[in-house]
PDB file of C-alpha atoms and ligand atoms in Angstrom:
ATOM      1  CA  MET A   4       0.000   0.000   0.000  1.00  0.00           C
ATOM      2  CA  LYS A   5       2.622   2.428   1.086  1.00  0.00           C
ATOM      3  CA  SER A   6       4.771   1.867  -1.963  1.00  0.00           C
ATOM      4  CA  SER A   7       1.851   2.285  -4.371  1.00  0.00           C
ATOM      5  CA  SER A   8       0.809   5.598  -2.844  1.00  0.00           C
ATOM      6  CA  LEU A   9       4.409   6.740  -3.056  1.00  0.00           C
ATOM      7  CA  SER A  10       4.571   5.896  -6.724  1.00  0.00           C
ATOM      8  CA  ILE A  11       1.300   7.737  -7.351  1.00  0.00           C
ATOM      9  CA  ALA A  12       2.809  10.736  -5.620  1.00  0.00           C
ATOM     10  CA  GLY A  13       5.871  10.223  -7.775  1.00  0.00           C
ATOM     11  CA  ALA A  14       3.792  10.057 -10.926  1.00  0.00           C
ATOM     12  CA  TRP A  15       1.939  13.196  -9.916  1.00  0.00           C
ATOM     13  CA  LEU A  16       5.173  15.069  -9.265  1.00  0.00           C
ATOM     14  CA  CYS A  17       6.452  13.919 -12.609  1.00  0.00           C
ATOM     15  CA  LEU A  18       3.310  15.154 -14.389  1.00  0.00           C
ATOM     16  CA  ALA A  19       3.459  18.452 -12.525  1.00  0.00           C
ATOM     17  CA  PHE A  20       7.114  18.813 -13.465  1.00  0.00           C
ATOM     18  CA  ASN A  21       6.485  18.077 -17.126  1.00  0.00           C
ATOM     19  CA  HIS A  22       3.624  20.504 -17.069  1.00  0.00           C
ATOM     20  CA  ALA A  23       5.908  23.179 -15.615  1.00  0.00           C
ATOM     21  CA  LEU A  24       8.469  22.468 -18.331  1.00  0.00           C
ATOM     22  CA  ALA A  25       5.847  22.727 -21.061  1.00  0.00           C
ATOM     23  CA  ALA A  26       4.376  25.907 -19.616  1.00  0.00           C
ATOM     24  CA  GLU A  27       7.621  27.759 -18.948  1.00  0.00           C
ATOM     25  CA  PRO A  28      10.202  27.944 -21.686  1.00  0.00           C
ATOM     26  CA  HIS A  29      12.679  29.608 -19.318  1.00  0.00           C
ATOM     27  CA  HIS A  30      12.367  26.795 -16.855  1.00  0.00           C
ATOM     28  CA  ALA A  31      12.824  24.274 -19.648  1.00  0.00           C
ATOM     29  CA  ALA A  32      16.018  26.027 -20.698  1.00  0.00           C
ATOM     30  CA  HIS A  33      17.526  25.396 -17.268  1.00  0.00           C
ATOM     31  CA  HIS A  34      16.912  21.701 -17.741  1.00  0.00           C
ATOM     32  CA  ALA A  35      18.162  21.625 -21.303  1.00  0.00           C
ATOM     33  CA  PRO A  36      18.248  18.162 -22.799  1.00  0.00           C
ATOM     34  CA  ALA A  37      21.620  16.478 -23.212  1.00  0.00           C
ATOM     35  CA  THR A  38      21.265  16.754 -26.983  1.00  0.00           C
ATOM     36  CA  ASP A  39      22.215  20.130 -28.348  1.00  0.00           C
ATOM     37  CA  THR A  40      19.638  20.925 -31.004  1.00  0.00           C
ATOM     38  CA  ARG A  41      21.038  24.322 -31.993  1.00  0.00           C
ATOM     39  CA  SER A  42      22.093  24.846 -35.601  1.00  0.00           C
ATOM     40  CA  VAL A  43      25.635  23.639 -36.149  1.00  0.00           C
ATOM     41  CA  LEU A  44      28.384  25.804 -37.607  1.00  0.00           C
ATOM     42  CA  THR A  45      31.034  23.371 -38.789  1.00  0.00           C
ATOM     43  CA  LEU A  46      34.368  25.137 -38.503  1.00  0.00           C
ATOM     44  CA  THR A  47      38.064  24.367 -38.298  1.00  0.00           C
ATOM     45  CA  PRO A  48      39.673  24.631 -34.851  1.00  0.00           C
ATOM     46  CA  ALA A  49      41.410  27.879 -35.915  1.00  0.00           C
ATOM     47  CA  GLU A  50      38.127  29.407 -37.096  1.00  0.00           C
ATOM     48  CA  ARG A  51      36.434  28.381 -33.860  1.00  0.00           C
ATOM     49  CA  ALA A  52      39.292  29.880 -31.848  1.00  0.00           C
ATOM     50  CA  MET A  53      38.949  33.146 -33.777  1.00  0.00           C
ATOM     51  CA  ILE A  54      35.231  33.409 -33.056  1.00  0.00           C
ATOM     52  CA  LEU A  55      35.551  32.420 -29.417  1.00  0.00           C
ATOM     53  CA  GLU A  56      38.311  34.972 -28.902  1.00  0.00           C
ATOM     54  CA  GLU A  57      35.988  37.708 -30.140  1.00  0.00           C
ATOM     55  CA  MET A  58      33.297  36.367 -27.831  1.00  0.00           C
ATOM     56  CA  ARG A  59      35.580  36.582 -24.810  1.00  0.00           C
ATOM     57  CA  LEU A  60      36.385  40.175 -25.780  1.00  0.00           C
ATOM     58  CA  PHE A  61      32.637  40.834 -25.728  1.00  0.00           C
ATOM     59  CA  LEU A  62      32.285  39.331 -22.272  1.00  0.00           C
ATOM     60  CA  ALA A  63      35.293  41.279 -20.955  1.00  0.00           C
ATOM     61  CA  GLY A  64      33.938  44.475 -22.521  1.00  0.00           C
ATOM     62  CA  VAL A  65      30.515  43.987 -20.967  1.00  0.00           C
ATOM     63  CA  GLN A  66      32.198  43.396 -17.607  1.00  0.00           C
ATOM     64  CA  THR A  67      34.175  46.654 -17.972  1.00  0.00           C
ATOM     65  CA  MET A  68      31.001  48.481 -18.981  1.00  0.00           C
ATOM     66  CA  THR A  69      28.954  47.313 -16.013  1.00  0.00           C
ATOM     67  CA  GLY A  70      31.758  48.276 -13.627  1.00  0.00           C
ATOM     68  CA  ALA A  71      31.943  51.738 -15.199  1.00  0.00           C
ATOM     69  CA  LEU A  72      28.144  52.118 -15.114  1.00  0.00           C
ATOM     70  CA  ALA A  73      28.115  51.329 -11.405  1.00  0.00           C
ATOM     71  CA  LYS A  74      30.513  54.168 -10.545  1.00  0.00           C
ATOM     72  CA  PRO A  75      29.227  55.837 -12.787  1.00  0.00           C
ATOM     73  CA  ASP A  76      32.100  56.769 -15.102  1.00  0.00           C
ATOM     74  CA  MET A  77      30.384  57.534 -18.401  1.00  0.00           C
ATOM     75  CA  ALA A  78      33.624  58.246 -20.271  1.00  0.00           C
ATOM     76  CA  ALA A  79      34.800  54.735 -19.387  1.00  0.00           C
ATOM     77  CA  VAL A  80      31.385  53.323 -20.366  1.00  0.00           C
ATOM     78  CA  ALA A  81      31.688  55.002 -23.759  1.00  0.00           C
ATOM     79  CA  GLN A  82      35.247  53.746 -24.220  1.00  0.00           C
ATOM     80  CA  ALA A  83      34.347  50.150 -23.357  1.00  0.00           C
ATOM     81  CA  ALA A  84      31.341  50.266 -25.673  1.00  0.00           C
ATOM     82  CA  ARG A  85      33.349  51.802 -28.512  1.00  0.00           C
ATOM     83  CA  ASP A  86      35.941  49.040 -28.176  1.00  0.00           C
ATOM     84  CA  MET A  87      33.154  46.558 -29.002  1.00  0.00           C
ATOM     85  CA  GLY A  88      31.841  48.630 -31.907  1.00  0.00           C
ATOM     86  CA  GLN A  89      32.553  48.372 -35.616  1.00  0.00           C
ATOM     87  CA  LYS A  90      36.251  48.944 -35.013  1.00  0.00           C
ATOM     88  CA  MET A  91      36.418  45.535 -33.320  1.00  0.00           C
ATOM     89  CA  VAL A  92      35.370  43.880 -36.583  1.00  0.00           C
ATOM     90  CA  HIS A  93      38.510  42.661 -38.269  1.00  0.00           C
ATOM     91  CA  GLU A  94      38.923  41.014 -41.629  1.00  0.00           C
ATOM     92  CA  VAL A  95      37.060  37.726 -41.654  1.00  0.00           C
ATOM     93  CA  PRO A  96      38.924  35.196 -43.793  1.00  0.00           C
ATOM     94  CA  PRO A  97      36.807  34.459 -46.906  1.00  0.00           C
ATOM     95  CA  ALA A  98      36.706  30.722 -46.098  1.00  0.00           C
ATOM     96  CA  LEU A  99      35.200  31.439 -42.677  1.00  0.00           C
ATOM     97  CA  ARG A 100      32.874  34.097 -44.018  1.00  0.00           C
ATOM     98  CA  ALA A 101      31.494  31.588 -46.512  1.00  0.00           C
ATOM     99  CA  LYS A 102      30.633  29.178 -43.693  1.00  0.00           C
ATOM    100  CA  LEU A 103      28.691  31.686 -41.617  1.00  0.00           C
ATOM    101  CA  PRO A 104      24.984  32.007 -42.421  1.00  0.00           C
ATOM    102  CA  GLN A 105      23.866  35.478 -43.385  1.00  0.00           C
ATOM    103  CA  GLU A 106      21.631  35.731 -40.279  1.00  0.00           C
ATOM    104  CA  PHE A 107      24.633  34.959 -38.110  1.00  0.00           C
ATOM    105  CA  ARG A 108      26.734  37.694 -39.695  1.00  0.00           C
ATOM    106  CA  GLN A 109      23.848  40.166 -39.536  1.00  0.00           C
ATOM    107  CA  GLN A 110      23.319  39.500 -35.836  1.00  0.00           C
ATOM    108  CA  GLY A 111      27.020  39.988 -35.258  1.00  0.00           C
ATOM    109  CA  PHE A 112      27.118  43.299 -37.125  1.00  0.00           C
ATOM    110  CA  SER A 113      23.993  44.448 -35.354  1.00  0.00           C
ATOM    111  CA  VAL A 114      25.668  43.908 -31.963  1.00  0.00           C
ATOM    112  CA  HIS A 115      28.746  45.903 -33.058  1.00  0.00           C
ATOM    113  CA  ARG A 116      26.532  48.733 -34.343  1.00  0.00           C
ATOM    114  CA  ASP A 117      24.623  48.753 -31.050  1.00  0.00           C
ATOM    115  CA  PHE A 118      27.832  49.251 -29.087  1.00  0.00           C
ATOM    116  CA  ASP A 119      28.785  52.235 -31.269  1.00  0.00           C
ATOM    117  CA  GLN A 120      25.384  53.784 -30.529  1.00  0.00           C
ATOM    118  CA  ILE A 121      25.752  53.005 -26.815  1.00  0.00           C
ATOM    119  CA  ALA A 122      29.134  54.777 -26.879  1.00  0.00           C
ATOM    120  CA  LEU A 123      27.676  57.874 -28.593  1.00  0.00           C
ATOM    121  CA  ASP A 124      24.767  58.067 -26.145  1.00  0.00           C
ATOM    122  CA  ALA A 125      26.944  57.457 -23.087  1.00  0.00           C
ATOM    123  CA  ASP A 126      29.057  60.451 -24.132  1.00  0.00           C
ATOM    124  CA  SER A 127      26.201  62.773 -25.059  1.00  0.00           C
ATOM    125  CA  LEU A 128      23.438  61.835 -22.583  1.00  0.00           C
ATOM    126  CA  GLN A 129      25.469  60.662 -19.570  1.00  0.00           C
ATOM    127  CA  ASP A 130      22.418  58.711 -18.443  1.00  0.00           C
ATOM    128  CA  VAL A 131      23.185  55.453 -16.599  1.00  0.00           C
ATOM    129  CA  SER A 132      19.654  54.130 -16.871  1.00  0.00           C
ATOM    130  CA  HIS A 133      19.496  54.807 -20.614  1.00  0.00           C
ATOM    131  CA  SER A 134      22.846  53.035 -21.147  1.00  0.00           C
ATOM    132  CA  LEU A 135      21.728  50.061 -19.055  1.00  0.00           C
ATOM    133  CA  ASN A 136      18.562  49.757 -21.111  1.00  0.00           C
ATOM    134  CA  GLN A 137      20.600  49.764 -24.305  1.00  0.00           C
ATOM    135  CA  LEU A 138      23.047  47.233 -22.891  1.00  0.00           C
ATOM    136  CA  SER A 139      20.206  44.961 -21.855  1.00  0.00           C
ATOM    137  CA  ALA A 140      18.680  45.091 -25.344  1.00  0.00           C
ATOM    138  CA  THR A 141      22.054  44.274 -26.885  1.00  0.00           C
ATOM    139  CA  LEU A 142      22.680  41.412 -24.452  1.00  0.00           C
ATOM    140  CA  GLN A 143      19.353  40.014 -25.618  1.00  0.00           C
ATOM    141  CA  LYS A 144      20.958  39.650 -29.066  1.00  0.00           C
ATOM    142  CA  CYS A 145      23.865  37.716 -27.503  1.00  0.00           C
ATOM    143  CA  VAL A 146      21.341  35.454 -25.785  1.00  0.00           C
ATOM    144  CA  SER A 147      19.366  34.941 -28.968  1.00  0.00           C
ATOM    145  CA  CYS A 148      22.378  34.055 -31.116  1.00  0.00           C
ATOM    146  CA  HIS A 149      23.658  31.622 -28.482  1.00  0.00           C
ATOM    147  CA  ALA A 150      20.251  29.984 -28.365  1.00  0.00           C
ATOM    148  CA  THR A 151      20.403  29.458 -32.125  1.00  0.00           C
ATOM    149  CA  TYR A 152      23.945  28.356 -32.983  1.00  0.00           C
ATOM    150  CA  GLN A 153      26.675  26.042 -31.784  1.00  0.00           C
ATOM    151  CA  ILE A 154      30.141  25.487 -33.214  1.00  0.00           C
ATOM    152  CA  GLN A 155      31.392  22.013 -34.019  1.00  0.00           C
ATOM    153  CA  THR A 156      34.919  21.142 -35.094  1.00  0.00           C
ATOM    154  CA  PRO A 157      34.981  17.753 -36.811  1.00  0.00           C
ATOM    155  CA  PHE A 158      37.698  15.314 -35.681  1.00  0.00           C
ATOM    156  CA  LEU A 159      38.265  17.162 -32.419  1.00  0.00           C
ATOM    157  CA  ASP A 160      35.012  16.309 -30.697  1.00  0.00           C
ATOM    158  CA  ASP A 161      36.432  13.347 -28.789  1.00  0.00           C
ATOM    159  CA  SER A 162      39.375  15.274 -27.421  1.00  0.00           C
ATOM    160  CA  HIS A 163      37.550  17.428 -24.898  1.00  0.00           C
TER     161      HIS A 163
HETATM  162  C1  HEC B 208      26.044  36.139 -34.217  1.00  0.00           C
HETATM  163  C2  HEC B 208      25.968  35.202 -33.131  1.00  0.00           C
HETATM  164  C3  HEC B 208      26.532  35.577 -31.791  1.00  0.00           C
HETATM  165  C4  HEC B 208      26.429  36.779 -31.136  1.00  0.00           C
HETATM  166  C5  HEC B 208      25.675  38.035 -31.584  1.00  0.00           C
HETATM  167  C6  HEC B 208      27.144  36.642 -29.912  1.00  0.00           C
HETATM  168  N1  HEC B 208      27.691  35.396 -29.814  1.00  0.00           N
HETATM  169 FE1  HEC B 208      28.826  34.689 -28.286  1.00  0.00          FE
HETATM  170  N2  HEC B 208      29.001  32.892 -29.221  1.00  0.00           N
HETATM  171  C7  HEC B 208      28.397  32.560 -30.415  1.00  0.00           C
HETATM  172  C8  HEC B 208      28.650  31.167 -30.705  1.00  0.00           C
HETATM  173  C9  HEC B 208      28.148  30.398 -31.927  1.00  0.00           C
HETATM  174  C10 HEC B 208      29.432  30.660 -29.654  1.00  0.00           C
HETATM  175  C11 HEC B 208      29.897  29.215 -29.476  1.00  0.00           C
HETATM  176  C12 HEC B 208      28.742  28.488 -28.811  1.00  0.00           C
HETATM  177  C13 HEC B 208      28.894  26.985 -28.815  1.00  0.00           C
HETATM  178  O1  HEC B 208      29.554  26.409 -29.698  1.00  0.00           O
HETATM  179  O2  HEC B 208      28.291  26.364 -27.915  1.00  0.00           O
HETATM  180  C14 HEC B 208      29.640  31.781 -28.735  1.00  0.00           C
HETATM  181  C15 HEC B 208      30.387  31.712 -27.568  1.00  0.00           C
HETATM  182  C16 HEC B 208      30.508  32.732 -26.647  1.00  0.00           C
HETATM  183  C17 HEC B 208      31.287  32.667 -25.439  1.00  0.00           C
HETATM  184  C18 HEC B 208      32.163  31.498 -25.002  1.00  0.00           C
HETATM  185  C19 HEC B 208      33.613  31.836 -25.362  1.00  0.00           C
HETATM  186  C20 HEC B 208      34.581  30.702 -25.115  1.00  0.00           C
HETATM  187  O3  HEC B 208      35.789  30.975 -25.066  1.00  0.00           O
HETATM  188  O4  HEC B 208      34.159  29.542 -24.986  1.00  0.00           O
HETATM  189  C21 HEC B 208      31.120  33.837 -24.780  1.00  0.00           C
HETATM  190  C22 HEC B 208      31.714  34.257 -23.455  1.00  0.00           C
HETATM  191  C23 HEC B 208      30.245  34.663 -25.590  1.00  0.00           C
HETATM  192  N3  HEC B 208      29.904  33.957 -26.736  1.00  0.00           N
HETATM  193  C24 HEC B 208      29.836  35.952 -25.257  1.00  0.00           C
HETATM  194  C25 HEC B 208      29.044  36.749 -26.052  1.00  0.00           C
HETATM  195  C26 HEC B 208      28.554  38.065 -25.674  1.00  0.00           C
HETATM  196  C27 HEC B 208      28.801  38.744 -24.333  1.00  0.00           C
HETATM  197  C28 HEC B 208      27.839  38.531 -26.725  1.00  0.00           C
HETATM  198  C29 HEC B 208      27.112  39.847 -26.888  1.00  0.00           C
HETATM  199  C30 HEC B 208      27.792  41.058 -26.521  1.00  0.00           C
HETATM  200  C31 HEC B 208      27.876  37.517 -27.752  1.00  0.00           C
HETATM  201  N4  HEC B 208      28.613  36.462 -27.313  1.00  0.00           N
HETATM  202  C32 HEC B 208      27.253  37.651 -28.968  1.00  0.00           C
HETATM  203  C33 HEC B 208      27.673  33.392 -31.216  1.00  0.00           C
HETATM  204  C34 HEC B 208      27.336  34.707 -30.931  1.00  0.00           C
END
């Protein structure tokens, strides 16, 4: 008796949990399945390293920006944002460029353009709240691209 009521409770919990997952996409994301269903960009290790290096520059830049916003030091906010603007875009080797979907490149450019605008506004408006709103909107683009794409490097997948 006891064990059957436990398993009913277990089944109920399981249903409730599945229901929560179905109802809340954000919750589901925290319990992401082991299979990565994002679109695959198949790159060479060097191409992957190039992209990931730019990504780490983004993360470092965002960290610098939030620190400067907290002070606030709007000149430093503008500088950090400008460093992530169009000037950060370096020559993409044609072979890599050809492998990146147009949407991917557009999202990337859009993020760089945003940071140039954030830099201009930080200088001219000196408004922490405005800059934070812009940063949040831009970070949403980071989130969205990461939700869409993954990088795979054939032949190296077993080595990590
Ligand atoms: C155009 C698409 C795109 C945009 C926009 C983008 N990323 Fe990425 N990022 C990627 C991809 C693809 C990866 C690799 C993900 C994977 O393979 O799982 C990545 C990886 C990363 C990593 C991991 C780096 C490492 O060394 O492993 C960091 C950190 C990161 N991104 C930060 C950011 C931040 C911060 C932003 C926004 C300011 C951003 N990214 C915008 C596509 C993007």
